[in-house]
Amino acid sequence: TFFERQGSDLYCEIPIKFTLACMGGKIEVKTVRGKAMLNIPAGTQTDTVFRIKEQGMPVLNSSQIGDQYVKVVVEVPKKLTSAQRKALEEFAKACGDDVPKGGLFKNMF
């Protein structure tokens, strides 16, 4: 099931790429009425919840409509190519992180 209902509000969880979480952008989100665009701000953390107004279920005996809440989960790559690893090592250096000689965290595990 994609949606979980709580009263007139709907809840869902969507995975997003690490790069999108870092740099920000837009994603298309499924709603009960079709699709909606959701803005993901730069620096979004995993488990951040966004609200899409009036994309939930109708409130009984009312003209009101509930909201949809979207929890994003940042996906971390399980495998990196050598080019991706090198780019992340450069990113870590630019952030002031201590990159061990021979590669990013190579000797830590």
Short mmCIF file of N, CA and C in Angstrom, two decimals:
data_model
loop_
_atom_site.label_atom_id
_atom_site.label_comp_id
_atom_site.label_asym_id
_atom_site.label_seq_id
_atom_site.Cartn_x
_atom_site.Cartn_y
_atom_site.Cartn_z
N THR A 1 0.85 -1.17 0.00
CA THR A 1 0.00 0.00 0.00
C THR A 1 0.89 1.24 0.00
N PHE A 2 0.59 2.15 -0.89
CA PHE A 2 1.40 3.37 -1.00
C PHE A 2 1.03 4.38 0.07
N PHE A 3 -0.27 4.53 0.34
CA PHE A 3 -0.75 5.52 1.31
C PHE A 3 -1.20 4.86 2.60
N GLU A 4 -0.98 5.58 3.68
CA GLU A 4 -1.55 5.20 4.98
C GLU A 4 -2.49 6.35 5.36
N ARG A 5 -3.68 5.99 5.75
CA ARG A 5 -4.67 7.02 6.07
C ARG A 5 -4.77 7.21 7.57
N GLN A 6 -4.82 8.47 7.98
CA GLN A 6 -5.09 8.83 9.38
C GLN A 6 -6.13 9.95 9.33
N GLY A 7 -7.38 9.58 9.56
CA GLY A 7 -8.46 10.54 9.43
C GLY A 7 -8.59 10.95 7.98
N SER A 8 -8.55 12.24 7.72
CA SER A 8 -8.64 12.71 6.34
C SER A 8 -7.27 12.94 5.70
N ASP A 9 -6.20 12.73 6.47
CA ASP A 9 -4.84 12.92 5.95
C ASP A 9 -4.26 11.61 5.45
N LEU A 10 -3.42 11.72 4.43
CA LEU A 10 -2.73 10.57 3.87
C LEU A 10 -1.24 10.72 4.10
N TYR A 11 -0.58 9.60 4.34
CA TYR A 11 0.86 9.57 4.59
C TYR A 11 1.52 8.59 3.63
N CYS A 12 2.72 8.96 3.16
CA CYS A 12 3.49 8.05 2.34
C CYS A 12 4.98 8.32 2.56
N GLU A 13 5.79 7.37 2.09
CA GLU A 13 7.24 7.48 2.24
C GLU A 13 7.84 7.32 0.85
N ILE A 14 8.78 8.20 0.51
CA ILE A 14 9.39 8.18 -0.82
C ILE A 14 10.91 8.25 -0.67
N PRO A 15 11.62 7.34 -1.35
CA PRO A 15 13.08 7.43 -1.35
C PRO A 15 13.54 8.52 -2.31
N ILE A 16 14.59 9.26 -1.92
CA ILE A 16 15.19 10.25 -2.81
C ILE A 16 16.70 10.01 -2.87
N LYS A 17 17.31 10.44 -3.95
CA LYS A 17 18.75 10.26 -4.14
C LYS A 17 19.53 11.19 -3.21
N PHE A 18 20.71 10.73 -2.82
CA PHE A 18 21.63 11.49 -1.99
C PHE A 18 21.92 12.85 -2.60
N THR A 19 22.14 12.88 -3.92
CA THR A 19 22.47 14.13 -4.60
C THR A 19 21.30 15.11 -4.55
N LEU A 20 20.08 14.62 -4.69
CA LEU A 20 18.90 15.49 -4.61
C LEU A 20 18.77 16.07 -3.21
N ALA A 21 19.00 15.26 -2.19
CA ALA A 21 18.93 15.74 -0.81
C ALA A 21 19.99 16.83 -0.57
N CYS A 22 21.16 16.68 -1.14
CA CYS A 22 22.24 17.66 -0.95
C CYS A 22 21.98 18.95 -1.70
N MET A 23 21.61 18.84 -2.98
CA MET A 23 21.52 20.02 -3.84
C MET A 23 20.12 20.58 -3.98
N GLY A 24 19.11 19.80 -3.64
CA GLY A 24 17.75 20.25 -3.79
C GLY A 24 17.23 20.05 -5.19
N GLY A 25 15.92 20.18 -5.35
CA GLY A 25 15.28 20.00 -6.65
C GLY A 25 13.81 19.67 -6.46
N LYS A 26 13.21 19.17 -7.50
CA LYS A 26 11.79 18.82 -7.46
C LYS A 26 11.60 17.34 -7.78
N ILE A 27 10.58 16.75 -7.15
CA ILE A 27 10.20 15.38 -7.47
C ILE A 27 8.71 15.34 -7.74
N GLU A 28 8.31 14.35 -8.52
CA GLU A 28 6.90 14.13 -8.78
C GLU A 28 6.39 13.12 -7.77
N VAL A 29 5.28 13.43 -7.12
CA VAL A 29 4.72 12.59 -6.07
C VAL A 29 3.33 12.12 -6.48
N LYS A 30 3.07 10.85 -6.29
CA LYS A 30 1.75 10.29 -6.56
C LYS A 30 0.77 10.75 -5.48
N THR A 31 -0.41 11.18 -5.90
CA THR A 31 -1.48 11.55 -4.97
C THR A 31 -2.74 10.78 -5.38
N VAL A 32 -3.78 10.83 -4.56
CA VAL A 32 -5.03 10.16 -4.93
C VAL A 32 -5.72 10.87 -6.10
N ARG A 33 -5.32 12.07 -6.39
CA ARG A 33 -5.91 12.83 -7.50
C ARG A 33 -5.01 12.88 -8.72
N GLY A 34 -3.92 12.17 -8.70
CA GLY A 34 -2.97 12.18 -9.82
C GLY A 34 -1.54 12.34 -9.32
N LYS A 35 -0.91 13.43 -9.74
CA LYS A 35 0.47 13.68 -9.36
C LYS A 35 0.64 15.13 -8.95
N ALA A 36 1.63 15.37 -8.10
CA ALA A 36 1.95 16.73 -7.66
C ALA A 36 3.47 16.88 -7.65
N MET A 37 3.95 18.09 -7.82
CA MET A 37 5.37 18.37 -7.73
C MET A 37 5.70 18.80 -6.30
N LEU A 38 6.77 18.27 -5.78
CA LEU A 38 7.20 18.58 -4.42
C LEU A 38 8.60 19.15 -4.47
N ASN A 39 8.79 20.31 -3.88
CA ASN A 39 10.11 20.95 -3.82
C ASN A 39 10.91 20.37 -2.67
N ILE A 40 12.10 19.88 -2.99
CA ILE A 40 13.02 19.34 -1.98
C ILE A 40 14.13 20.37 -1.79
N PRO A 41 14.18 21.06 -0.65
CA PRO A 41 15.23 22.06 -0.44
C PRO A 41 16.61 21.42 -0.30
N ALA A 42 17.63 22.15 -0.68
CA ALA A 42 19.00 21.69 -0.49
C ALA A 42 19.23 21.41 0.99
N GLY A 43 19.93 20.33 1.29
CA GLY A 43 20.24 19.98 2.67
C GLY A 43 19.15 19.19 3.37
N THR A 44 18.19 18.67 2.62
CA THR A 44 17.10 17.89 3.22
C THR A 44 17.67 16.62 3.87
N GLN A 45 17.24 16.36 5.09
CA GLN A 45 17.69 15.18 5.83
C GLN A 45 16.69 14.04 5.69
N THR A 46 17.17 12.83 5.88
CA THR A 46 16.27 11.68 5.84
C THR A 46 15.22 11.81 6.93
N ASP A 47 14.04 11.30 6.68
CA ASP A 47 12.87 11.34 7.57
C ASP A 47 12.23 12.73 7.67
N THR A 48 12.62 13.67 6.78
CA THR A 48 11.94 14.96 6.73
C THR A 48 10.54 14.74 6.16
N VAL A 49 9.54 15.38 6.74
CA VAL A 49 8.16 15.23 6.29
C VAL A 49 7.69 16.54 5.67
N PHE A 50 7.14 16.44 4.47
CA PHE A 50 6.59 17.58 3.75
C PHE A 50 5.08 17.43 3.66
N ARG A 51 4.38 18.56 3.62
CA ARG A 51 2.92 18.54 3.51
C ARG A 51 2.49 19.07 2.15
N ILE A 52 1.59 18.34 1.52
CA ILE A 52 0.96 18.80 0.29
C ILE A 52 -0.49 19.08 0.65
N LYS A 53 -0.86 20.34 0.64
CA LYS A 53 -2.21 20.74 1.08
C LYS A 53 -3.29 20.18 0.17
N GLU A 54 -4.36 19.78 0.81
CA GLU A 54 -5.59 19.33 0.15
C GLU A 54 -5.38 18.22 -0.87
N GLN A 55 -4.49 17.30 -0.56
CA GLN A 55 -4.30 16.12 -1.41
C GLN A 55 -4.65 14.84 -0.65
N GLY A 56 -5.37 15.01 0.46
CA GLY A 56 -5.81 13.87 1.25
C GLY A 56 -7.23 13.48 0.89
N MET A 57 -7.96 12.99 1.86
CA MET A 57 -9.33 12.52 1.67
C MET A 57 -10.31 13.61 2.11
N PRO A 58 -11.50 13.58 1.52
CA PRO A 58 -12.52 14.55 1.95
C PRO A 58 -12.91 14.34 3.42
N VAL A 59 -13.17 15.43 4.11
CA VAL A 59 -13.65 15.37 5.48
C VAL A 59 -15.16 15.13 5.43
N LEU A 60 -15.61 14.11 6.15
CA LEU A 60 -17.02 13.72 6.13
C LEU A 60 -17.93 14.89 6.50
N ASN A 61 -18.99 15.07 5.74
CA ASN A 61 -19.98 16.13 5.96
C ASN A 61 -19.36 17.53 5.93
N SER A 62 -18.38 17.73 5.06
CA SER A 62 -17.69 19.01 4.97
C SER A 62 -17.17 19.20 3.55
N SER A 63 -16.83 20.42 3.23
CA SER A 63 -16.21 20.69 1.93
C SER A 63 -14.68 20.68 2.03
N GLN A 64 -14.18 20.41 3.23
CA GLN A 64 -12.73 20.40 3.44
C GLN A 64 -12.11 19.09 2.93
N ILE A 65 -10.82 19.20 2.59
CA ILE A 65 -10.05 18.03 2.15
C ILE A 65 -8.80 17.97 3.00
N GLY A 66 -8.43 16.76 3.40
CA GLY A 66 -7.23 16.57 4.20
C GLY A 66 -5.97 16.81 3.39
N ASP A 67 -4.84 16.67 4.04
CA ASP A 67 -3.54 16.90 3.42
C ASP A 67 -2.82 15.57 3.19
N GLN A 68 -1.80 15.63 2.36
CA GLN A 68 -0.93 14.47 2.17
C GLN A 68 0.43 14.81 2.76
N TYR A 69 0.96 13.91 3.56
CA TYR A 69 2.27 14.08 4.17
C TYR A 69 3.24 13.10 3.53
N VAL A 70 4.37 13.62 3.09
CA VAL A 70 5.37 12.82 2.39
C VAL A 70 6.65 12.80 3.22
N LYS A 71 7.04 11.62 3.66
CA LYS A 71 8.31 11.47 4.38
C LYS A 71 9.36 11.01 3.36
N VAL A 72 10.46 11.73 3.28
CA VAL A 72 11.53 11.34 2.35
C VAL A 72 12.61 10.60 3.11
N VAL A 73 13.13 9.58 2.45
CA VAL A 73 14.22 8.78 3.00
C VAL A 73 15.38 8.88 2.00
N VAL A 74 16.51 9.39 2.46
CA VAL A 74 17.66 9.59 1.59
C VAL A 74 18.35 8.24 1.35
N GLU A 75 18.47 7.89 0.07
CA GLU A 75 19.15 6.65 -0.32
C GLU A 75 20.66 6.90 -0.38
N VAL A 76 21.41 6.03 0.26
CA VAL A 76 22.86 6.10 0.20
C VAL A 76 23.32 4.96 -0.70
N PRO A 77 24.14 5.24 -1.71
CA PRO A 77 24.57 4.18 -2.62
C PRO A 77 25.31 3.07 -1.88
N LYS A 78 25.01 1.82 -2.25
CA LYS A 78 25.69 0.68 -1.63
C LYS A 78 27.02 0.38 -2.30
N LYS A 79 27.11 0.69 -3.59
CA LYS A 79 28.35 0.48 -4.33
C LYS A 79 28.67 1.74 -5.09
N LEU A 80 29.96 2.06 -5.16
CA LEU A 80 30.41 3.24 -5.88
C LEU A 80 31.38 2.83 -6.98
N THR A 81 31.31 3.51 -8.10
CA THR A 81 32.34 3.32 -9.11
C THR A 81 33.58 4.06 -8.64
N SER A 82 34.70 3.81 -9.28
CA SER A 82 35.92 4.52 -8.88
C SER A 82 35.77 6.02 -9.11
N ALA A 83 35.07 6.42 -10.17
CA ALA A 83 34.85 7.84 -10.44
C ALA A 83 33.98 8.47 -9.35
N GLN A 84 32.94 7.74 -8.93
CA GLN A 84 32.07 8.25 -7.86
C GLN A 84 32.84 8.36 -6.55
N ARG A 85 33.64 7.35 -6.24
CA ARG A 85 34.44 7.36 -5.01
C ARG A 85 35.40 8.55 -5.02
N LYS A 86 36.07 8.77 -6.15
CA LYS A 86 37.01 9.88 -6.26
C LYS A 86 36.29 11.22 -6.06
N ALA A 87 35.11 11.36 -6.68
CA ALA A 87 34.33 12.59 -6.53
C ALA A 87 33.92 12.81 -5.08
N LEU A 88 33.52 11.75 -4.38
CA LEU A 88 33.15 11.88 -2.97
C LEU A 88 34.35 12.20 -2.09
N GLU A 89 35.51 11.65 -2.43
CA GLU A 89 36.72 11.98 -1.68
C GLU A 89 37.06 13.46 -1.85
N GLU A 90 36.91 13.97 -3.08
CA GLU A 90 37.16 15.40 -3.32
C GLU A 90 36.14 16.26 -2.57
N PHE A 91 34.89 15.80 -2.55
CA PHE A 91 33.85 16.51 -1.80
C PHE A 91 34.19 16.54 -0.31
N ALA A 92 34.62 15.40 0.21
CA ALA A 92 34.99 15.31 1.63
C ALA A 92 36.14 16.26 1.95
N LYS A 93 37.13 16.31 1.08
CA LYS A 93 38.26 17.23 1.27
C LYS A 93 37.78 18.68 1.26
N ALA A 94 36.88 19.01 0.30
CA ALA A 94 36.36 20.37 0.20
C ALA A 94 35.57 20.76 1.45
N CYS A 95 35.00 19.76 2.13
CA CYS A 95 34.24 20.01 3.36
C CYS A 95 35.15 20.08 4.58
N GLY A 96 36.43 19.79 4.38
CA GLY A 96 37.37 19.82 5.50
C GLY A 96 37.43 18.51 6.26
N ASP A 97 36.85 17.45 5.69
CA ASP A 97 36.91 16.15 6.34
C ASP A 97 38.30 15.56 6.17
N ASP A 98 38.73 14.79 7.15
CA ASP A 98 40.03 14.13 7.10
C ASP A 98 39.87 12.86 6.28
N VAL A 99 40.40 12.87 5.07
CA VAL A 99 40.32 11.69 4.20
C VAL A 99 41.61 10.90 4.37
N PRO A 100 41.50 9.67 4.89
CA PRO A 100 42.69 8.85 5.10
C PRO A 100 43.44 8.60 3.80
N LYS A 101 44.75 8.50 3.88
CA LYS A 101 45.55 8.20 2.70
C LYS A 101 45.13 6.85 2.13
N GLY A 102 44.97 6.79 0.85
CA GLY A 102 44.56 5.54 0.21
C GLY A 102 43.06 5.48 0.01
N GLY A 103 42.33 6.47 0.44
CA GLY A 103 40.90 6.45 0.14
C GLY A 103 40.03 6.81 1.32
N LEU A 104 38.82 7.14 1.00
CA LEU A 104 37.84 7.57 1.96
C LEU A 104 37.49 6.44 2.93
N PHE A 105 37.85 6.57 4.19
CA PHE A 105 37.50 5.64 5.26
C PHE A 105 37.97 4.22 5.00
N LYS A 106 38.94 4.05 4.13
CA LYS A 106 39.39 2.71 3.75
C LYS A 106 39.88 1.91 4.94
N ASN A 107 40.58 2.54 5.86
CA ASN A 107 41.18 1.82 6.98
C ASN A 107 40.32 1.81 8.25
N MET A 108 39.11 2.33 8.14
CA MET A 108 38.28 2.44 9.34
C MET A 108 37.54 1.15 9.68
N PHE A 109 37.32 0.28 8.72
CA PHE A 109 36.48 -0.89 8.98
C PHE A 109 37.24 -2.18 8.86
#
